[in-house]
mmCIF file with all atom_site columns, C-alpha atoms and ligand atoms in Angstrom:
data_model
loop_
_atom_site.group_PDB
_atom_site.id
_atom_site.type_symbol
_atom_site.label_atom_id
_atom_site.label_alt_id
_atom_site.label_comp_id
_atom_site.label_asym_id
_atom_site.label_entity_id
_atom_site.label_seq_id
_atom_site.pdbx_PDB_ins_code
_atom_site.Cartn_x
_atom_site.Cartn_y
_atom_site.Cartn_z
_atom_site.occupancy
_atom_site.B_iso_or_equiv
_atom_site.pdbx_formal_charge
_atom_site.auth_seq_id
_atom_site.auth_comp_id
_atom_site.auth_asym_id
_atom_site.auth_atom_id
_atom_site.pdbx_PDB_model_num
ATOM   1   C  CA  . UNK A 1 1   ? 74.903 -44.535 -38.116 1.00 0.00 ? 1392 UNK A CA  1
ATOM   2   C  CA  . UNK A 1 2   ? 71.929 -44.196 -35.045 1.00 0.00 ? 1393 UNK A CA  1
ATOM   3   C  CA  . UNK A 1 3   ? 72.521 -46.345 -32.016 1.00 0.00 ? 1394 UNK A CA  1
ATOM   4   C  CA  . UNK A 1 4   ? 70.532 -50.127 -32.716 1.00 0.00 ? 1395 UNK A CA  1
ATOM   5   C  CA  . UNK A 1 5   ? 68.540 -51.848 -30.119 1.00 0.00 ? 1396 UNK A CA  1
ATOM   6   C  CA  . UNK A 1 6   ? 68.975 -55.748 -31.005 1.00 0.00 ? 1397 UNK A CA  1
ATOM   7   C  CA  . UNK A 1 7   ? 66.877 -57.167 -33.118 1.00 0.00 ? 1398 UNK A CA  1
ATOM   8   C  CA  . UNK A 1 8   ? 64.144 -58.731 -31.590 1.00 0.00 ? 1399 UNK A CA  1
ATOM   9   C  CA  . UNK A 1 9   ? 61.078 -61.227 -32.244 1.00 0.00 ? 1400 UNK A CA  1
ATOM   10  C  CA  . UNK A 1 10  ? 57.698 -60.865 -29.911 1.00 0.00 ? 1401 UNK A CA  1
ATOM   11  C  CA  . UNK A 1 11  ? 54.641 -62.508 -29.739 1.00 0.00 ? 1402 UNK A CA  1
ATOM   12  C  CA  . UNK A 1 12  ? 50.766 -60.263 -30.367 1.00 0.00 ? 1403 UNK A CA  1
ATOM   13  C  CA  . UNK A 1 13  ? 47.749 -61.541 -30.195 1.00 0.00 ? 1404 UNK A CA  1
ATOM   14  C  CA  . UNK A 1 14  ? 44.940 -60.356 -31.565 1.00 0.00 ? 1405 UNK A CA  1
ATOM   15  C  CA  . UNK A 1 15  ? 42.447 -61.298 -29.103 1.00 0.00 ? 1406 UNK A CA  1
ATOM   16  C  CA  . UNK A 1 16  ? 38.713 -62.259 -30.058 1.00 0.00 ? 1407 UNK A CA  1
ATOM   17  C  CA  . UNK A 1 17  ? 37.520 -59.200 -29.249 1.00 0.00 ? 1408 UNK A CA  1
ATOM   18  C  CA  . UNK A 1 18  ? 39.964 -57.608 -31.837 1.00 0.00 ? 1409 UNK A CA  1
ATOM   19  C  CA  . UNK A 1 19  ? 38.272 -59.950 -34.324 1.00 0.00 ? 1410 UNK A CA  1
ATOM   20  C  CA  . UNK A 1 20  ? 34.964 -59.955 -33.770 1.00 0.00 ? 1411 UNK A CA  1
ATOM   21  C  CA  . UNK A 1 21  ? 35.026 -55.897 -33.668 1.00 0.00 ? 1412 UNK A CA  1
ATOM   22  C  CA  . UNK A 1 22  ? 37.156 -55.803 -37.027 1.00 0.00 ? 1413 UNK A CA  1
ATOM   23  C  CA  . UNK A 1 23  ? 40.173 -54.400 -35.046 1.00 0.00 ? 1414 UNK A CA  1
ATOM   24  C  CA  . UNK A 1 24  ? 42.851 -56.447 -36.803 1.00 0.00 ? 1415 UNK A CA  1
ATOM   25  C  CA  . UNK A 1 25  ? 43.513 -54.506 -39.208 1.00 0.00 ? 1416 UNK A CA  1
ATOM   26  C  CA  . UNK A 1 26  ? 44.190 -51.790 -37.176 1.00 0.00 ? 1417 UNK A CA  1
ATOM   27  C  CA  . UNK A 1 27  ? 46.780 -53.314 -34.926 1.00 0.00 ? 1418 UNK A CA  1
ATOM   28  C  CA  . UNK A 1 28  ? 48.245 -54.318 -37.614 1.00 0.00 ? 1419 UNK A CA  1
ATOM   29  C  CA  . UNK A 1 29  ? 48.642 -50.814 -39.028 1.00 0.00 ? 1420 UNK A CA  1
ATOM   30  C  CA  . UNK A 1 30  ? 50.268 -49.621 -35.784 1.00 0.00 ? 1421 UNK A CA  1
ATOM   31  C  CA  . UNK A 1 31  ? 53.031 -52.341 -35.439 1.00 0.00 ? 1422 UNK A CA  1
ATOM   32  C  CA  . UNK A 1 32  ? 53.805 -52.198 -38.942 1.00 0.00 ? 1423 UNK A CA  1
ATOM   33  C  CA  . UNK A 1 33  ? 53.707 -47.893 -39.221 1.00 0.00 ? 1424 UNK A CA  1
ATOM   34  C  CA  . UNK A 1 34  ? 55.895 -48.154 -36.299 1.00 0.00 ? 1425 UNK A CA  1
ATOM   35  C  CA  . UNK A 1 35  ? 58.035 -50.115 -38.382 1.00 0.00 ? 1426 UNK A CA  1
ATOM   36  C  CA  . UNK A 1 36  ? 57.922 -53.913 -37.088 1.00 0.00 ? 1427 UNK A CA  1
ATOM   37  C  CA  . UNK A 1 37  ? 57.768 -56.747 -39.663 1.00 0.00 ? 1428 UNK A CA  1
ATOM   38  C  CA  . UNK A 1 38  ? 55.497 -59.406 -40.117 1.00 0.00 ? 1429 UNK A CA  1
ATOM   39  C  CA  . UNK A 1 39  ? 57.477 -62.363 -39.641 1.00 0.00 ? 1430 UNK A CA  1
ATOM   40  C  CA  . UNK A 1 40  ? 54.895 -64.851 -39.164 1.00 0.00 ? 1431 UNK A CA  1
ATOM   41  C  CA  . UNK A 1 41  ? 51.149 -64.545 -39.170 1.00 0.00 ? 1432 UNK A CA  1
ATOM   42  C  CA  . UNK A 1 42  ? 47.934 -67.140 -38.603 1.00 0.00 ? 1433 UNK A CA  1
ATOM   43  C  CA  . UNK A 1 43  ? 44.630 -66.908 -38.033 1.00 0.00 ? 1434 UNK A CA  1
ATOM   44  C  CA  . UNK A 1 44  ? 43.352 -69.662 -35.226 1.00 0.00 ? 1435 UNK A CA  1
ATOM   45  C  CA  . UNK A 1 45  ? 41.107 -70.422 -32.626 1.00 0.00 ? 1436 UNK A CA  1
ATOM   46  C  CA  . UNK A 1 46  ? 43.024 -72.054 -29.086 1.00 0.00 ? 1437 UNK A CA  1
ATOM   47  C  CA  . UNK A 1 47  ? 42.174 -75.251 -27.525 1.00 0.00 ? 1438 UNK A CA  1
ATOM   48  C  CA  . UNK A 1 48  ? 41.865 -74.778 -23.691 1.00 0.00 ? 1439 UNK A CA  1
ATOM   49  C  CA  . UNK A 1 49  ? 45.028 -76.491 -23.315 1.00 0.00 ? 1440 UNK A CA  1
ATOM   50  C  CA  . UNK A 1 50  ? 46.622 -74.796 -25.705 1.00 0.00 ? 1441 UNK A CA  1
ATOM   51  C  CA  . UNK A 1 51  ? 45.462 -71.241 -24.307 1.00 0.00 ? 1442 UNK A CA  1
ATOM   52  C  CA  . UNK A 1 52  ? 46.581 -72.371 -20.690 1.00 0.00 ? 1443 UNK A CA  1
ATOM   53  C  CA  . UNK A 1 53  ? 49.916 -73.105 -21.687 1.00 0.00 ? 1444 UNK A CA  1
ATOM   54  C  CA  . UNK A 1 54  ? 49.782 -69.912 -23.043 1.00 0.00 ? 1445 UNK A CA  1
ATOM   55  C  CA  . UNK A 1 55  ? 48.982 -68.230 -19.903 1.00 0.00 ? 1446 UNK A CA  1
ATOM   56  C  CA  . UNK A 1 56  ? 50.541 -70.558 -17.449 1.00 0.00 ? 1447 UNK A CA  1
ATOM   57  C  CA  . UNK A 1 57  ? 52.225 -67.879 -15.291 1.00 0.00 ? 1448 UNK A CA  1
ATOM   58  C  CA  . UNK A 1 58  ? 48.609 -67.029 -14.192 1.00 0.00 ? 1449 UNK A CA  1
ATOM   59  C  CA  . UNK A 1 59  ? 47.317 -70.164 -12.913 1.00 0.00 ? 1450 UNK A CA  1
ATOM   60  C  CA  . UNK A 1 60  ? 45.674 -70.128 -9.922  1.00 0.00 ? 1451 UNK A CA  1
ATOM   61  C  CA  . UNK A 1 61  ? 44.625 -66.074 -10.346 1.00 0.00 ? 1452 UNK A CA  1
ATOM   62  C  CA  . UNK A 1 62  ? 41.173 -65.381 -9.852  1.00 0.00 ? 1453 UNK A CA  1
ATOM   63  C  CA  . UNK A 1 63  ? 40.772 -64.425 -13.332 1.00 0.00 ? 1454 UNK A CA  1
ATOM   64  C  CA  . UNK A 1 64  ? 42.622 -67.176 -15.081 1.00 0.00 ? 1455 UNK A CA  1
ATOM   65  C  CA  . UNK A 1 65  ? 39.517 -69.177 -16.105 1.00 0.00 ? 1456 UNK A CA  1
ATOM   66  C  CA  . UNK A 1 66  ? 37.460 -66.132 -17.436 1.00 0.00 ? 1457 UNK A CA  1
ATOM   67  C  CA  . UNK A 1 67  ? 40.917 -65.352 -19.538 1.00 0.00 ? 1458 UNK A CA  1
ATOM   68  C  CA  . UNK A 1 68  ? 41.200 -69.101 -21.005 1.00 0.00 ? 1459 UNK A CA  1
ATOM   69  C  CA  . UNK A 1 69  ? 37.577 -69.061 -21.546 1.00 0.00 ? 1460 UNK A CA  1
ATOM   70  C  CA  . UNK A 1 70  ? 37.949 -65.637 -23.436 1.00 0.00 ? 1461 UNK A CA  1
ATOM   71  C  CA  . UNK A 1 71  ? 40.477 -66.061 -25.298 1.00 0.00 ? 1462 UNK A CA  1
ATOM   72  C  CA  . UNK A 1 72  ? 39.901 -69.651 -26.537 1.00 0.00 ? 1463 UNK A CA  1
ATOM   73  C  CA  . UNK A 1 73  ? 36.085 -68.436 -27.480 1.00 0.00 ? 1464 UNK A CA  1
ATOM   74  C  CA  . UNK A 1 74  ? 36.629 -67.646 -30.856 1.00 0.00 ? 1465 UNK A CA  1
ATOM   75  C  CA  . UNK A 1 75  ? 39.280 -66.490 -33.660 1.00 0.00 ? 1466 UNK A CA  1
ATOM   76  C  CA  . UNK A 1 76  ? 42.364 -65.202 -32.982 1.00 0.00 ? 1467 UNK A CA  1
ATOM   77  C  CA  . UNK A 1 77  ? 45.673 -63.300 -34.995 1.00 0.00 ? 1468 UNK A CA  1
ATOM   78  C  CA  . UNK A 1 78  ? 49.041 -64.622 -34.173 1.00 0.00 ? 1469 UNK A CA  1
ATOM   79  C  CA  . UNK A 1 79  ? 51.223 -62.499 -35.263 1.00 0.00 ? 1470 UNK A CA  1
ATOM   80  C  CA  . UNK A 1 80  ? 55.337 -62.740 -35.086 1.00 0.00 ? 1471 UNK A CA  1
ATOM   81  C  CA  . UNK A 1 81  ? 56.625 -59.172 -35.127 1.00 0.00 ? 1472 UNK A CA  1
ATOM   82  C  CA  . UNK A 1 82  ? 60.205 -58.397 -35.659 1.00 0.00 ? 1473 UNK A CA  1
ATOM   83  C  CA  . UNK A 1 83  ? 62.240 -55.258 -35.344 1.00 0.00 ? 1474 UNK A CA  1
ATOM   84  C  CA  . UNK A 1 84  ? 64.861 -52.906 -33.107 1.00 0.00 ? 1475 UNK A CA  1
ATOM   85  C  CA  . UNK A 1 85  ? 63.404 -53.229 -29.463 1.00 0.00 ? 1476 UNK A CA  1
ATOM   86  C  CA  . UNK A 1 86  ? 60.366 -54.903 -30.566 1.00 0.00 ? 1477 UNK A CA  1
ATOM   87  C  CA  . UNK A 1 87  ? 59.263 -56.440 -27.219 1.00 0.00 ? 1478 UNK A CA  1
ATOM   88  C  CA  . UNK A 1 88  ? 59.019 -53.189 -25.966 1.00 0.00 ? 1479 UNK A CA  1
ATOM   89  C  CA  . UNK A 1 89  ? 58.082 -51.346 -28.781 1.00 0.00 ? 1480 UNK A CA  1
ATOM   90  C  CA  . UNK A 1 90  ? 55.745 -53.433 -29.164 1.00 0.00 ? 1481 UNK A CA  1
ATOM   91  C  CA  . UNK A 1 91  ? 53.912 -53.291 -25.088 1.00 0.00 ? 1482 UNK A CA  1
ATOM   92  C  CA  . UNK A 1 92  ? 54.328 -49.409 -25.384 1.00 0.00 ? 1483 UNK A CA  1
ATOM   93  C  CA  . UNK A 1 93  ? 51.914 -49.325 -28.517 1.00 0.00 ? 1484 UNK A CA  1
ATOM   94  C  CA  . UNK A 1 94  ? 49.521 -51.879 -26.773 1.00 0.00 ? 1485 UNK A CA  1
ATOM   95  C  CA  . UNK A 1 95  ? 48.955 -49.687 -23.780 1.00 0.00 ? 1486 UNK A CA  1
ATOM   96  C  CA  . UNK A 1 96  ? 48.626 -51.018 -19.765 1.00 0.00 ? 1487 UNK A CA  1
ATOM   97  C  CA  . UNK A 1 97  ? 46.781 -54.015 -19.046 1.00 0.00 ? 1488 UNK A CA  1
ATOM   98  C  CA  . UNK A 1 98  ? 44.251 -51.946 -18.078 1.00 0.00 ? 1489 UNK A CA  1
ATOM   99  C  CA  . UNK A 1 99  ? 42.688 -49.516 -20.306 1.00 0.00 ? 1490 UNK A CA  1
ATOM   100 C  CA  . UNK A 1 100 ? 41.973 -47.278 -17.990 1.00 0.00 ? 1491 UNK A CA  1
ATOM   101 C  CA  . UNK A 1 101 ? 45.334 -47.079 -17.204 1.00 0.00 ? 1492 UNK A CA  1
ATOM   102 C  CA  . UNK A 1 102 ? 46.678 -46.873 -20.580 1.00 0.00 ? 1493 UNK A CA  1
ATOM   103 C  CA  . UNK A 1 103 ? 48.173 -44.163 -22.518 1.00 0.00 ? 1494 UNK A CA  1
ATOM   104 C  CA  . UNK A 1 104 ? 45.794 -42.225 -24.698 1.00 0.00 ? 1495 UNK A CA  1
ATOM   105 C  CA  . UNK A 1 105 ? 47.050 -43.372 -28.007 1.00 0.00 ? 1496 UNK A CA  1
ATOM   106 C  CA  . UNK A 1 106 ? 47.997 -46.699 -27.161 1.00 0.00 ? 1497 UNK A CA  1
ATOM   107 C  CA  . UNK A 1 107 ? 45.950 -49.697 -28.888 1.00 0.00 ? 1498 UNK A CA  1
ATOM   108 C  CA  . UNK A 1 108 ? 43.620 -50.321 -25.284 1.00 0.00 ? 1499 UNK A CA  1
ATOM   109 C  CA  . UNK A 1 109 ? 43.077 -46.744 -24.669 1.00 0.00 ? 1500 UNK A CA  1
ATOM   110 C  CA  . UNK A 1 110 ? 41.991 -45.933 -27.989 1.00 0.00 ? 1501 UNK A CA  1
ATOM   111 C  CA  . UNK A 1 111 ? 39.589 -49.121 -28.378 1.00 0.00 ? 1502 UNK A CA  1
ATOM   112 C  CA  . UNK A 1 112 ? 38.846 -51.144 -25.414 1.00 0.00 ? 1503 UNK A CA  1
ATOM   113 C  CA  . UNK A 1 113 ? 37.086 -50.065 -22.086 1.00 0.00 ? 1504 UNK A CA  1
ATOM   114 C  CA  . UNK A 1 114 ? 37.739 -52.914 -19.701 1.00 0.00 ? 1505 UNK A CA  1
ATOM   115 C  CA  . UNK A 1 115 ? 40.947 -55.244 -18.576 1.00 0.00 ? 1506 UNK A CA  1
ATOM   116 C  CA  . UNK A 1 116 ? 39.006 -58.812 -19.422 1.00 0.00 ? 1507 UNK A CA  1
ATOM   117 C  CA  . UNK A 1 117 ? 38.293 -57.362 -23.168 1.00 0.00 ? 1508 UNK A CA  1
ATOM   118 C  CA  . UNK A 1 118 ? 41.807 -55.448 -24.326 1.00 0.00 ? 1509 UNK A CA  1
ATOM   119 C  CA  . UNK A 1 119 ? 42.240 -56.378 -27.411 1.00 0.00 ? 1510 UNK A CA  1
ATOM   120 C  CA  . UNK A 1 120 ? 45.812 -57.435 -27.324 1.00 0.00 ? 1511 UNK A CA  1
ATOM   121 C  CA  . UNK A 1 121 ? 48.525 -59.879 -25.924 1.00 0.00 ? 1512 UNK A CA  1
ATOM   122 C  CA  . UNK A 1 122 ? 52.277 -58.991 -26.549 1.00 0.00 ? 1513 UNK A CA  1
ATOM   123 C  CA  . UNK A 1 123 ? 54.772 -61.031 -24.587 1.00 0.00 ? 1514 UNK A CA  1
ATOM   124 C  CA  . UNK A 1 124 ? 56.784 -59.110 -21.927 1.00 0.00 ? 1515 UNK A CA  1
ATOM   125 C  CA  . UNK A 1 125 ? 60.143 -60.046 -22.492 1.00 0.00 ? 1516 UNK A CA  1
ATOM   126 C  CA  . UNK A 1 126 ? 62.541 -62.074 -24.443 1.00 0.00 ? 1517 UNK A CA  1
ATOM   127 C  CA  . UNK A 1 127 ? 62.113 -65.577 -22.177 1.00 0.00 ? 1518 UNK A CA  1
ATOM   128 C  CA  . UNK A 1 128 ? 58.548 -64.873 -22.765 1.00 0.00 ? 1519 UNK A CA  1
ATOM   129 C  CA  . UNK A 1 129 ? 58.624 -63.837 -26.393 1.00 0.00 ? 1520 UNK A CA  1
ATOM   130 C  CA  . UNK A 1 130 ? 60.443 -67.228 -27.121 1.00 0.00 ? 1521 UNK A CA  1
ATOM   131 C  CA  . UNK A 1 131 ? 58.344 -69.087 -25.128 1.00 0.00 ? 1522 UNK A CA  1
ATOM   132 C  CA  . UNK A 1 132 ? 55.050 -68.453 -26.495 1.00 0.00 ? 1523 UNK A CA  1
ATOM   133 C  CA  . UNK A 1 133 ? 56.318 -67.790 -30.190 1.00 0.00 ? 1524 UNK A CA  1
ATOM   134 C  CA  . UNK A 1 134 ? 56.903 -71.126 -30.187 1.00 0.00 ? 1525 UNK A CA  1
ATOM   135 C  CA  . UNK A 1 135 ? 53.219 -72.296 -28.947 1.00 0.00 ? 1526 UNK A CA  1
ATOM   136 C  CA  . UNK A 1 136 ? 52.113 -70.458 -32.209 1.00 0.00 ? 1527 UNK A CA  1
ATOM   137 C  CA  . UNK A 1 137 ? 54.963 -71.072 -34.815 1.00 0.00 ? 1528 UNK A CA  1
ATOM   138 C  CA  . UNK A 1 138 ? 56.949 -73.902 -36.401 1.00 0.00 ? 1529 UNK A CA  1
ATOM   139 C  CA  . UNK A 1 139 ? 60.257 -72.814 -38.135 1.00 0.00 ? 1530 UNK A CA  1
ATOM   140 C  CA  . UNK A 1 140 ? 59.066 -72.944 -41.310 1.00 0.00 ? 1531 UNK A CA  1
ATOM   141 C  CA  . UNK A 1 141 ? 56.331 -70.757 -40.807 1.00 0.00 ? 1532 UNK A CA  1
ATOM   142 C  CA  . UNK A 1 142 ? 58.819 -67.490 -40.265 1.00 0.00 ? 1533 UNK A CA  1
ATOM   143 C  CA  . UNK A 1 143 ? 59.863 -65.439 -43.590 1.00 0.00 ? 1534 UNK A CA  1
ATOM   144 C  CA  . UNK A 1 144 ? 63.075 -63.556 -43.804 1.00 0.00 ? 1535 UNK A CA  1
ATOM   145 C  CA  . UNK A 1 145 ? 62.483 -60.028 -43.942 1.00 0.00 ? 1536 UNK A CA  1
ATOM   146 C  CA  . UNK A 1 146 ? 65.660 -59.027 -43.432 1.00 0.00 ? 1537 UNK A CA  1
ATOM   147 C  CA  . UNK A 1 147 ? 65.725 -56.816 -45.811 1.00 0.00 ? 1538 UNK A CA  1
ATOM   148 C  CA  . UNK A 1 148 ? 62.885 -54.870 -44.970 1.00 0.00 ? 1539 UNK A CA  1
ATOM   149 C  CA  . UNK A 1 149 ? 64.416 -54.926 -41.904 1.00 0.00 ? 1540 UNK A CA  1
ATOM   150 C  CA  . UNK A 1 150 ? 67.628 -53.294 -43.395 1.00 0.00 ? 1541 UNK A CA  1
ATOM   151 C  CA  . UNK A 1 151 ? 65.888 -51.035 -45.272 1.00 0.00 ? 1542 UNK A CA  1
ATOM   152 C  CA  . UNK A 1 152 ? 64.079 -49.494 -41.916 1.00 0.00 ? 1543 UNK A CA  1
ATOM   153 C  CA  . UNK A 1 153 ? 67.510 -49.243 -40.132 1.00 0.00 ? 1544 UNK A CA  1
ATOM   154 C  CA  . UNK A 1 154 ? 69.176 -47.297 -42.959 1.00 0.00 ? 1545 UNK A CA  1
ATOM   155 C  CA  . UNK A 1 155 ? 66.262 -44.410 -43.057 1.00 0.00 ? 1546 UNK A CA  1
HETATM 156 N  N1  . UDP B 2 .   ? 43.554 -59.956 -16.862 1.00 0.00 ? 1880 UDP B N1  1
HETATM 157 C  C1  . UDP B 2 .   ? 42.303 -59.823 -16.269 1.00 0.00 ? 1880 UDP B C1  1
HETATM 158 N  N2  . UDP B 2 .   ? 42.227 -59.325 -14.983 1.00 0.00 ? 1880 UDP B N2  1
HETATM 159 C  C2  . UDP B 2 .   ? 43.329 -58.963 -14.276 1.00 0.00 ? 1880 UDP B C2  1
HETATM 160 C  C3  . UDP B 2 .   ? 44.598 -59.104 -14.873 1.00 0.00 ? 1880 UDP B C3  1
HETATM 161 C  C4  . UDP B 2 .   ? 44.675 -59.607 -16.179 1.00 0.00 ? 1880 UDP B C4  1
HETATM 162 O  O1  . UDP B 2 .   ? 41.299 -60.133 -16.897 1.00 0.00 ? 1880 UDP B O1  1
HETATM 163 O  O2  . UDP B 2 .   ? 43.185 -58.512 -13.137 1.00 0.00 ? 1880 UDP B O2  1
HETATM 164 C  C5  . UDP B 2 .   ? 43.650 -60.481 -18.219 1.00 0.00 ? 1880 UDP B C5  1
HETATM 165 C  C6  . UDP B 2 .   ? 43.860 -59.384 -19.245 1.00 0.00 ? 1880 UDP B C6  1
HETATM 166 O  O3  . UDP B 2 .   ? 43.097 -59.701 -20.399 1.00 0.00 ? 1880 UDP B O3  1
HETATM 167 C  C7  . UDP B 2 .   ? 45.331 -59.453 -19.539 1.00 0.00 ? 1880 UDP B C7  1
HETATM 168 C  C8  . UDP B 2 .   ? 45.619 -60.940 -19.374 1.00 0.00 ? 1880 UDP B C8  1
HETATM 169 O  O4  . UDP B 2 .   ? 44.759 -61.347 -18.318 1.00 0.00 ? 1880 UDP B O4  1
HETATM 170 O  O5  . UDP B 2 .   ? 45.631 -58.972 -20.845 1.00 0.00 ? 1880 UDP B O5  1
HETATM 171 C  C9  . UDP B 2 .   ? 47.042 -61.276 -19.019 1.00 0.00 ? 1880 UDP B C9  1
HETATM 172 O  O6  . UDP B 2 .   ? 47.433 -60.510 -17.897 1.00 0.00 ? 1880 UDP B O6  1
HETATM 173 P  P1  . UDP B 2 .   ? 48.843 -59.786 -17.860 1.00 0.00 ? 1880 UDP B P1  1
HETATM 174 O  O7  . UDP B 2 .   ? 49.063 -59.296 -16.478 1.00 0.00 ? 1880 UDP B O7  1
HETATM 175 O  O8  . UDP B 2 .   ? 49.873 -60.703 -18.433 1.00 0.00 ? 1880 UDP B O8  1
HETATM 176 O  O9  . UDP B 2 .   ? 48.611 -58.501 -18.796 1.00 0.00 ? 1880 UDP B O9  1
HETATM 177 P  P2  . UDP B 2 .   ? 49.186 -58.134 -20.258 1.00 0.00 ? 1880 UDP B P2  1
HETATM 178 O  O10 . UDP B 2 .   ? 50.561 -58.742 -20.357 1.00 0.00 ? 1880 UDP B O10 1
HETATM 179 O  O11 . UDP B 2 .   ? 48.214 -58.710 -21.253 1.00 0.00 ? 1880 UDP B O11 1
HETATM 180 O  O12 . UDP B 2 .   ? 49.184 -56.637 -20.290 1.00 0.00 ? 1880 UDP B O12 1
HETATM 181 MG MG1 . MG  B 3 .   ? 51.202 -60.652 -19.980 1.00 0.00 ? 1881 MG  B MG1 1
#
């Protein structure tokens, strides 16, 4: 039996961008190949009060209201994914902030150029991840996949 990370639940967003370029699909691919489950999943556009609850730890930055503009300017993918280490997992395949700064092979180095259009939110820890899952999901809106998540662990 491998050593197990816990099992974890973190918050991505598929930014506007990531819509409006036909990028969902994509992320999508590299969460799930990596082996994180869907747990939950909606399409949605943010309310401005909505999206600065979302990114209340930067309020008052001199880039908060260009980032609440952003992201509540059209559709977005809220996705709940779920697996070993996920949170992390999950930031490593997204890449730095900054796409110049990210890993070639990570989500923003492969498809975005600049740090106000990357693509991709993933919370940064677990307060985080339960924080904002929760701005996006009701209980009833997660599926068990349990079993796909056995499944992975025994491979
Ligand atoms: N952001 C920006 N300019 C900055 C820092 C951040 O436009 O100087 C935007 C960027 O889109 C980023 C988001 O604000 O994804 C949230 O910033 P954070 O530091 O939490 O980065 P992340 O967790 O998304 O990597
Ligand atoms: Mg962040």
């Amino acid at each position: 039996m491998r050593a197990s990370m816990p099992i974890e639940r973190t918050l991505i967003l598929c930014k506007p961008d990531a819509v409006s370029r036909g990028l969902v699909g994509e992320i999508i691919t590299r969460i799930e190949r990596r082996g994180y489950v869907i747990a939950a999943m909606k399409l949605l556009q943010l309310a401005g009060d909505a999206a600065r609850d979302h990114y209340a730890e930067h309020r008052g930055k001199p880039f908060f209201d260009d980032l609440v503009n952003f992201i509540t300017s059209g559709p977005i993918v809220a996705v709940a994914a779920e697996g070993e280490g996920a949170i992390e997992g999950c930031r490593q395949l997204m890449g730095a902030t900054n796409p110049l700064a990210a890993a070639p092979g990570s989500i923003r180095a492969d498809f975005a150029q600049t740090i106000g259009r990357n693509l991709i939110h993933g919370s940064d820890g677990a307060t985080s991840a339960e924080r904002e899952l929760k701005l996006f999901f009701d209980d009833r809106d997660f599926v068990s996949r349990r079993h796909d998540l056995e499944r992975w662990m025994r491979e």
